[in-house]
One Martini backbone bead per residue (centre of mass of N, CA, C, O) as a GRO file, in nm:
protein
   80
    1GLN     BB    1  -1.979   1.867   1.492
    2LEU     BB    2  -1.790   2.048   1.284
    3ASN     BB    3  -1.458   2.039   1.150
    4SER     BB    4  -1.310   2.254   0.936
    5SER     BB    5  -1.017   2.116   0.923
    6LYS     BB    6  -1.169   1.825   0.817
    7CYS     BB    7  -1.291   1.961   0.569
    8PHE     BB    8  -1.384   1.880   0.219
    9ILE     BB    9  -1.456   2.141  -0.007
   10LEU     BB   10  -1.412   2.151  -0.341
   11HIS     BB   11  -1.228   1.911  -0.410
   12ARG     BB   12  -1.062   1.715  -0.644
   13GLN     BB   13  -0.874   1.594  -0.411
   14ILE     BB   14  -0.784   1.331  -0.173
   15ASP     BB   15  -0.623   1.215   0.115
   16TYR     BB   16  -0.680   0.861   0.214
   17LEU     BB   17  -0.535   0.609   0.346
   18SER     BB   18  -0.297   0.618   0.120
   19HIS     BB   19  -0.501   0.766  -0.076
   20THR     BB   20  -0.636   0.885  -0.384
   21VAL     BB   21  -0.928   1.087  -0.424
   22SER     BB   22  -1.143   1.108  -0.712
   23GLN     BB   23  -1.341   1.127  -0.992
   24PHE     BB   24  -1.159   0.872  -1.111
   25GLY     BB   25  -1.086   0.759  -0.820
   26VAL     BB   26  -0.860   0.522  -0.687
   27LYS     BB   27  -0.523   0.574  -0.562
   28PRO     BB   28  -0.216   0.573  -0.492
   29ASN     BB   29   0.007   0.732  -0.313
   30LYS     BB   30   0.292   0.873  -0.428
   31GLU     BB   31   0.470   0.876  -0.170
   32LYS     BB   32   0.428   0.574  -0.098
   33ILE     BB   33   0.541   0.457  -0.358
   34GLN     BB   34   0.822   0.578  -0.331
   35ALA     BB   35   0.888   0.438  -0.064
   36ILE     BB   36   0.867   0.152  -0.178
   37MET     BB   37   1.088   0.185  -0.401
   38ASN     BB   38   1.314   0.248  -0.160
   39LEU     BB   39   1.325  -0.021  -0.061
   40ARG     BB   40   1.465  -0.279   0.070
   41GLU     BB   41   1.551  -0.588   0.058
   42PRO     BB   42   1.461  -0.852   0.214
   43THR     BB   43   1.664  -1.058   0.468
   44THR     BB   44   1.423  -1.151   0.643
   45LEU     BB   45   1.141  -1.292   0.754
   46ALA     BB   46   1.030  -1.045   0.899
   47ALA     BB   47   1.070  -0.850   0.660
   48ALA     BB   48   0.894  -1.008   0.459
   49ASN     BB   49   0.631  -0.990   0.620
   50LYS     BB   50   0.620  -0.683   0.628
   51PHE     BB   51   0.616  -0.640   0.325
   52LEU     BB   52   0.356  -0.801   0.264
   53GLY     BB   53   0.172  -0.629   0.438
   54GLY     BB   54   0.217  -0.364   0.281
   55MET     BB   55   0.132  -0.474  -0.003
   56SER     BB   56  -0.162  -0.557   0.067
   57TRP     BB   57  -0.276  -0.265   0.073
   58TYR     BB   58  -0.208  -0.256  -0.269
   59ARG     BB   59  -0.317  -0.511  -0.433
   60LYS     BB   60  -0.540  -0.375  -0.624
   61PHE     BB   61  -0.283  -0.227  -0.792
   62LEU     BB   62  -0.148  -0.522  -0.834
   63PRO     BB   63  -0.077  -0.708  -1.073
   64GLN     BB   64  -0.039  -1.028  -0.986
   65PHE     BB   65   0.026  -1.050  -0.679
   66ALA     BB   66   0.015  -1.353  -0.610
   67SER     BB   67   0.245  -1.443  -0.806
   68VAL     BB   68   0.468  -1.253  -0.698
   69ALA     BB   69   0.434  -1.340  -0.382
   70ALA     BB   70   0.466  -1.653  -0.364
   71PRO     BB   71   0.774  -1.690  -0.302
   72ILE     BB   72   0.764  -1.537  -0.033
   73ILE     BB   73   0.542  -1.702   0.104
   74SER     BB   74   0.686  -1.980   0.094
   75VAL     BB   75   0.919  -1.890   0.282
   76THR     BB   76   0.752  -1.776   0.529
   77ASN     BB   77   0.594  -2.059   0.581
   78LEU     BB   78   0.835  -2.230   0.708
   79THR     BB   79   0.784  -2.113   1.015
   80LYS     BB   80   0.484  -2.269   1.062
   0.00000   0.00000   0.00000
């Protein structure tokens, strides 16, 4: 049985799993991107790991993510 409050019919775009889906494709949700831009720089290894995990969710939208994240990954891997 369908729940009408959860159905999106004739919408130009919807927000789903922190992404905006439209006829033009999938892009990151603007509010989530703004929240990421407002994050403070990680100062602990735990915070750096948490940051990398969050950024990995949007990696397909971040050009050269692996190169940019490499210095952070190299530091966080020192604890393993």
